[in-house]
Amino acid sequence: MKNPTSHFLKSTRISVFLLFFLFFISEWGNAALIDFADGKTLTIASLSCDENKVFGIAGTESFSVPREMIRDISFSTKDREADVLATYVSDIKPLFEKAQKLMGLYPDSTSVLVLDDGQFRYRPDGTNLYLYRAVIFLAKEESLGAAEVNIGFEPTRQRVRVIHARTLNSDGSVGVLSPDQIKIAKGSSGEVYFDQYQQLSFTIPDAHVGGMIDYCYELEEFNPVDKLLFQSHFTFQGTDPVGDSILRVYMPKDVPLYYVSPNCREVNSKPVVSSEKDETLYTWKMSDMPPIIPEPAMPSLSDVAPSVAFCLQKDWGYMFKRLKPMFEKRFVLTDSVKKKVDEIISGAKTLEEKISKIYLFCQKEIRYISIKGNLSSNQVGHPAEDTLKNRYGDCTDKGMLLSTMLKHIGVEAYPVGIKTNPSGKAIRELPIFDSDHCITEVHLNGRRFYLDSTATDYRYPYFRADDHDTLTENAMLERLDPVPLPPPEDNALLVKREISLSEDGTARVSFDSESNGPAEASMRGSTRNLKPEEYEKSVRASIAALTADYVLEIATHSDPLDFSTAFQVKSAYTLKKFAPRSGRFMIFQIPYIKLNFPEVSLKERKYDLVRLTSNLRKEDVNIKLPQGFSVRFLPAPLSIKTPFVEFDAKYVRDSDSIKFSSRISFPNRIVPVVEYKNHQENLERIAKFTDERIFMEKISQIGEKK
Amino acid sequence: MNRFWMLFFAFFFLSPVYGDVLYLNEGEEHVGRLVSITSGSVLFQDFDGNNETFSENEVAHVLLSKIREGDLINQVASLTEPTIKEILVSAPSNSDFPQNDYVTLFRKRSVKFNQDGSVFYENRQVTKIFKEPGLDAANCSFYYFNDTEKLELAFAHTYNSDGRIFHLTDDALSEESIYTGTPEYNRLRKVKFALKKVDLGSVIDVCYRVRTEKHSALRPYIIDTVFGQREPILREELVVEFPNSMQTTVQPFQWPASGAPTLTTSTNPQTGETTMQWKFSDTKGYIPEQNMAATNRIFPRVFVCPQTTWDDIGKQFQQALDSAAPKPALIEAFISDLGIASQSGQVATLRALYDGIQRKIRLIGVPCQDYGFDPVSTDIALTRNYGNSFARITLLYFALKHLGIESSVGFVTSWKSGGTQEKVTSLGQCWEAILKVNLDEKDYFVCCESDYYPFSFLPTSYQGSKACFLKNYSFQFETLPDGGSNQNRFDRQLFVKVSLDGDMDVKEVRNFRGPFEVSLRGMRSLKDKEKQNFAEKVVKRIHPHAQLRDFSFSNLSDFREPVVFTLSYLIPKAAIKASDQILAFRNYWVDYSGTSASLASRTYPMDYWATEEKVNTLVVELPEGFDWTPWDRNFSYDCSCIRYFSTMVQKGRTLVFSDLFQANRKEYDPKIHYPHYRECIFTLEDIAKQWIILENSAGKDPLKPGFMQAPEPQG
């Protein structure tokens, strides 16, 4: 086989100079892996560099290359060994039998995860190994995509080896992946995300309905960021049936393992513990797991599927001790940060005004860009100074900057990790990395509250809905605290309408609204992205949903960038012949009051019903009747009050008008499944009420036929 | 290298640039400048100029930030390049463009075709940010093919209003593969990056270059440019240079009489090169309109590509196609597995092959544009059971050929983007592959881009579009048939029994054809409980009190028949009882909206998604003694573009409503056709608002004039 190094050196036209090798060797260091800017890589025995060039020894040749040709120098990356894939399969028959059994139980399944086998091994030297095998029975065409496998890894810390990847056929034959089809590349991610991960990918050939795919790989963490932060979270159930789902954790005898087992039944929650040579083996096994059937507005899968999370510590002490210095290092009030804060708060009189201005700066002038590269940037973020300088950052960076800036005005604040509520409840019983977001905890006048500068349109002191009702981890204060659910009044939309009806059904509507909290932020966000003409067009499209035959008179809103007051919207329009006439009757529905609740569409549910946060909507409408008409029918008032929904609405008839008022609020975020029937009934009553009409009848004149 | 950049590099060694990132094994990271690595020690300098030494054993890796052109100039005052100096001096302020998110100050794209067949492309764009949404312009991404092209990001600078300049660092740059899982198709790469320190009022300046080493008829090189965008562009230039010996196709479209880009052509007798330069400026931008036709069908557009003929392209494609032929044993085994021998007739054979390929060859979502027009060996699809749409078409072509049935492989692009242009001799304008088979004097067009397309269904994006097909070693052009009522069809029949207390017992049958069936066929992968959840959701959308009794789907895997979805449900109190004599209800199943006709007038043409037909039939069994109060008006509209008819009659105890909506036109000119469309939509939504009022004529208890309010619900 051709020497790849020589080929590389020639092809990249690097100046190669043979020897004086011994002369240089004392200046050179350890082996390293070089990533070149053109995508090629080279493992070298020894390396040195100065401001302009990198020198190395590869094989028997030494060379030098200009620095700009190199993208990365790694001292820890290990070469991948050539993949040698196992071909022998001993368990085809029992695997097919298991698949058939599960297909018998769940015949409508797309696929069956016949075997889901994860083994973690914590080595005495602090490195660890994860061995995973999946065997998937392909029951429908839609499952064939499972043959495409992608495994992410961080090359300076981890190494992946494919043990086998093959198709199993019911006749006992096996189709094996060719090792040259295994590729490593930087996979594609969203426009704003930058990280150090690579992806090992392959597609198992000949995947077909009725067959199985079977792959196994080993992920070795040879350079863990912290040898004591060995931890993971393994889930035993998914949206397709699972045959055997097994978690094994091998630990050195003298190292204890701590675990929690969310959503596991008592019988499965504790492992079988056995002793194997110098190791203790913890095994959890769950078999014949039914598929989870998704429901609208159901909790996150992590809140319903049985799982086990484990780590080496029983409390947060070590984790906090490890992260706290990183936080403190970044939480530095430098001169430039102070100067910027002074500039931002200029003109602000009260402390609240100052906080508000700083909060807005971090939201609006720090662009969302996420750059992750190590434990520090992953968990703590970049220094406040860097984020300010770059004018970009992600949640950790923005949380750090906001906290640091608030410090300058004497406000105690901390970046804290949370798991956003759509992702489920965070594990806080053990020190597991289970946060997916960072917000800012503010301590002011004995009160603790939260701000989220990763948003872009929140008026102080409101913050993002997905942060509500979560659990924080505050490494700086070494505390775990709840983020409370705000009252519905903090996410409110207040609407006023004046409607004047004409005899031909034409309705002139004058609309005013004011909002706060997430509702306000959403309206600000959507309006600030539109030019005035575009906003007008969007209002037109919205009105045309009522009737395309309309005249728009006013479509304005307050300045979405003025955060000193609540956001207000105003419009006035005429809906021509909006109220249909049928003979002498006129039928009218107040525009936009109809409410739908798709979350209660199911007759029965298995899981709780979950919404993002609490909210409130209030409507006050005055309807002037058309000349010559009297009210024939008004819907009955409706009042409902439960812990999960409060509704109060009524039509009141006046001499020549009708006054309508309604108030709906959802004070709680989670409706337990036992309350579902009652809740569904209530929401359906509300939906029906809001779909009812006012019936008016033309008053007969003398001699006129009815 | 020109003098300007030489000056830049002269600065390089005078001033340190901080963009390297050192990652420590223990989890920390440092941003600064790698000074040296010697004797196992790494010397690193931070922002403040402090040096710190680490042992190599402590360091995981060091990411080096490339020094790009201009990266050593940190003040606007120090700039020497005339173009940017001039742009910055004359840059407008926010008050000049109060409504705009950003303004493109300068965009220049230069294409140079070289004698050796390579092409050099440079793109430079200078943008001034005015509003927060404009900040997104600071997040950039570019694409290229890694096997034939080299992309170089020349520079990415931010000029701030305080006169400072900031430069991109490589921790905010990533080069990514798009199709990693399937190496055969993994050509496309993306380079993305985020510019630093971009404030409102900042100017960003980005330049990248792509050198295409080789291109061919099947890996074509094409420039497709549209002049005009939502935000203003003050100065735009497109420059194309080519040797006189090399013929180049330059094809303009939609060239307006005024306001068009100006073209200057010059020839340099010394170099023997011709240069074409278009200049354009638009200080307003445009305001998008609802369902607006694609900008490449409205605004001036230029195609530039090496000149060739469709004959040449055809010959090369035929050759490539032949070399992608499968091994005879493999294709025979594939056909044999599908049981084709049992099919009677060529059409049945074609259909069986199509169904088999759709079922057995997993679709990889890589369009021809992201890979190329030279087919991957058909053996790969046959041995690995996957392929892109083009690979499926190629397999179908060879399977038919093996069975003695002739077919033509072709390529197509969407109708919305203007279809394939015969004058532009390049496959680069096409998106996807298509197969044409003429059997029994009928043309069958086959697309394989979705597992759920029924046999010979043309996706709506290709209906009415122009495609090219290989025939006799050349490509021939043909307009594909439009969808119309045969292909794009939805029928609904409803039987509703209304009881005296207003309850409705509903039986509903929905028939989907063509595009409407695609999403429903995808439901074949759902479990029974998920299908039930779907049906429950559907009826709740009709009425919040609707209670599903039963539902069924036709066999979703049987592509020979339309998808039929039947529902049976009860809507308690669906009709409002306004008195003992009056029952009133809305036609819940006719829910037309006027949103698409919200604009009284338009500037740009409107696109309707497809020609189509929708039919509703509602039969209502009335409660004893109640009769319908007629509407006294007709809800119909008819013109050549669009039609709507409805009827409502009472026959004995049944009330029969039926309507038909037919769209015969897809593009609506703002002056001529859009008013027709709007008028028709008025009619549709009028009927959607209309209530059905039933009066008890038998009792004839005269209506008491006066007011009634429904009693408060009990319980």
Tab-separated table of N, CA and C in Angstrom, chain B residues 27-76:
chain	number	residue	atom	x	y	z
B	27	GLY	N	-10.637	21.342	30.541
B	27	GLY	CA	-11.930	21.962	30.275
B	27	GLY	C	-11.899	23.451	30.021
B	28	GLU	N	-10.780	24.118	30.361
B	28	GLU	CA	-10.707	25.562	30.127
B	28	GLU	C	-10.331	25.836	28.672
B	29	GLU	N	-10.531	27.051	28.242
B	29	GLU	CA	-10.071	27.456	26.916
B	29	GLU	C	-9.592	28.904	26.968
B	30	HIS	N	-8.651	29.237	26.099
B	30	HIS	CA	-8.073	30.581	26.079
B	30	HIS	C	-8.095	31.099	24.655
B	31	VAL	N	-8.467	32.366	24.517
B	31	VAL	CA	-8.448	32.991	23.194
B	31	VAL	C	-7.250	33.918	23.140
B	32	GLY	N	-6.496	33.872	22.084
B	32	GLY	CA	-5.326	34.736	21.955
B	32	GLY	C	-4.528	34.383	20.723
B	33	ARG	N	-3.229	34.235	20.898
B	33	ARG	CA	-2.372	33.966	19.751
B	33	ARG	C	-1.343	32.909	20.134
B	34	LEU	N	-1.278	31.842	19.367
B	34	LEU	CA	-0.248	30.833	19.591
B	34	LEU	C	1.082	31.439	19.153
B	35	VAL	N	2.001	31.561	20.116
B	35	VAL	CA	3.293	32.187	19.801
B	35	VAL	C	4.267	31.127	19.301
B	36	SER	N	4.379	30.040	20.059
B	36	SER	CA	5.312	29.005	19.627
B	36	SER	C	5.010	27.687	20.327
B	37	ILE	N	5.530	26.650	19.717
B	37	ILE	CA	5.533	25.346	20.381
B	37	ILE	C	6.979	24.854	20.301
B	38	THR	N	7.589	24.680	21.421
B	38	THR	CA	8.972	24.177	21.448
B	38	THR	C	9.165	23.278	22.648
B	39	SER	N	9.891	22.219	22.417
B	39	SER	CA	10.281	21.294	23.497
B	39	SER	C	9.101	20.902	24.376
B	40	GLY	N	7.962	20.666	23.742
B	40	GLY	CA	6.800	20.214	24.509
B	40	GLY	C	6.107	21.308	25.273
B	41	SER	N	6.480	22.575	25.030
B	41	SER	CA	5.796	23.689	25.694
B	41	SER	C	5.053	24.538	24.672
B	42	VAL	N	3.891	24.960	25.072
B	42	VAL	CA	3.068	25.791	24.181
B	42	VAL	C	3.015	27.191	24.779
B	43	LEU	N	3.520	28.155	24.020
B	43	LEU	CA	3.509	29.540	24.496
B	43	LEU	C	2.343	30.262	23.833
B	44	PHE	N	1.476	30.813	24.668
B	44	PHE	CA	0.237	31.411	24.171
B	44	PHE	C	0.086	32.814	24.750
B	45	GLN	N	-0.303	33.748	23.892
B	45	GLN	CA	-0.433	35.140	24.329
B	45	GLN	C	-1.908	35.539	24.345
B	46	ASP	N	-2.361	36.145	25.456
B	46	ASP	CA	-3.771	36.533	25.520
B	46	ASP	C	-3.991	37.940	24.935
B	47	PHE	N	-5.241	38.399	24.993
B	47	PHE	CA	-5.621	39.697	24.409
B	47	PHE	C	-4.764	40.852	24.926
B	48	ASP	N	-4.439	40.742	26.219
B	48	ASP	CA	-3.709	41.855	26.829
B	48	ASP	C	-2.206	41.762	26.629
B	49	GLY	N	-1.782	40.791	25.859
B	49	GLY	CA	-0.357	40.658	25.571
B	49	GLY	C	0.398	39.836	26.596
B	50	ASN	N	-0.325	39.230	27.548
B	50	ASN	CA	0.352	38.393	28.546
B	50	ASN	C	0.629	37.010	27.976
B	51	ASN	N	1.831	36.519	28.209
B	51	ASN	CA	2.192	35.182	27.743
B	51	ASN	C	1.954	34.158	28.836
B	52	GLU	N	1.494	32.993	28.424
B	52	GLU	CA	1.344	31.895	29.374
B	52	GLU	C	1.879	30.631	28.706
B	53	THR	N	2.584	29.835	29.468
B	53	THR	CA	3.164	28.615	28.905
B	53	THR	C	2.429	27.394	29.445
B	54	PHE	N	2.096	26.501	28.522
B	54	PHE	CA	1.428	25.256	28.909
B	54	PHE	C	2.276	24.087	28.413
B	55	SER	N	2.226	23.030	29.162
B	55	SER	CA	2.857	21.813	28.666
B	55	SER	C	1.938	21.214	27.598
B	56	GLU	N	2.532	20.604	26.594
B	56	GLU	CA	1.702	19.948	25.562
B	56	GLU	C	0.760	18.928	26.182
B	57	ASN	N	1.181	18.355	27.309
B	57	ASN	CA	0.330	17.343	27.949
B	57	ASN	C	-0.950	17.949	28.529
B	58	GLU	N	-0.921	19.251	28.743
B	58	GLU	CA	-2.114	19.919	29.289
B	58	GLU	C	-3.082	20.328	28.174
B	59	VAL	N	-2.552	20.392	26.962
B	59	VAL	CA	-3.332	20.988	25.866
B	59	VAL	C	-4.033	19.901	25.040
B	60	ALA	N	-5.342	20.060	24.859
B	60	ALA	CA	-6.066	19.123	23.987
B	60	ALA	C	-5.778	19.487	22.535
B	61	HIS	N	-6.020	20.741	22.178
B	61	HIS	CA	-5.725	21.179	20.816
B	61	HIS	C	-5.725	22.694	20.728
B	62	VAL	N	-5.159	23.183	19.635
B	62	VAL	CA	-5.140	24.632	19.396
B	62	VAL	C	-5.779	24.871	18.029
B	63	LEU	N	-6.816	25.682	18.033
B	63	LEU	CA	-7.472	26.056	16.777
B	63	LEU	C	-6.819	27.341	16.278
B	64	LEU	N	-6.240	27.286	15.086
B	64	LEU	CA	-5.531	28.459	14.579
B	64	LEU	C	-6.460	29.273	13.687
B	65	SER	N	-6.473	30.538	13.949
B	65	SER	CA	-7.319	31.400	13.127
B	65	SER	C	-6.500	31.902	11.947
B	66	LYS	N	-7.074	31.762	10.766
B	66	LYS	CA	-6.347	32.169	9.572
B	66	LYS	C	-6.308	33.697	9.487
B	67	ILE	N	-5.166	34.205	9.070
B	67	ILE	CA	-5.085	35.647	8.833
B	67	ILE	C	-5.498	35.869	7.390
B	68	ARG	N	-6.585	36.575	7.217
B	68	ARG	CA	-7.111	36.792	5.875
B	68	ARG	C	-6.770	38.201	5.394
B	69	GLU	N	-7.071	38.423	4.149
B	69	GLU	CA	-6.746	39.722	3.546
B	69	GLU	C	-7.355	40.851	4.375
B	70	GLY	N	-6.553	41.788	4.748
B	70	GLY	CA	-7.038	42.963	5.462
B	70	GLY	C	-7.156	42.781	6.954
B	71	ASP	N	-6.820	41.594	7.455
B	71	ASP	CA	-7.021	41.332	8.880
B	71	ASP	C	-6.071	42.131	9.776
B	72	LEU	N	-5.095	42.762	9.192
B	72	LEU	CA	-4.141	43.490	10.038
B	72	LEU	C	-4.431	44.984	10.085
B	73	ILE	N	-5.480	45.370	9.434
B	73	ILE	CA	-5.871	46.787	9.512
B	73	ILE	C	-7.031	46.891	10.492
B	74	ASN	N	-6.841	47.688	11.498
B	74	ASN	CA	-7.844	47.749	12.559
B	74	ASN	C	-8.575	49.077	12.647
B	75	GLN	N	-8.247	49.998	11.754
B	75	GLN	CA	-8.922	51.301	11.748
B	75	GLN	C	-9.366	51.641	10.323
B	76	VAL	N	-10.560	52.161	10.222
B	76	VAL	CA	-11.062	52.561	8.899
B	76	VAL	C	-10.120	53.598	8.283
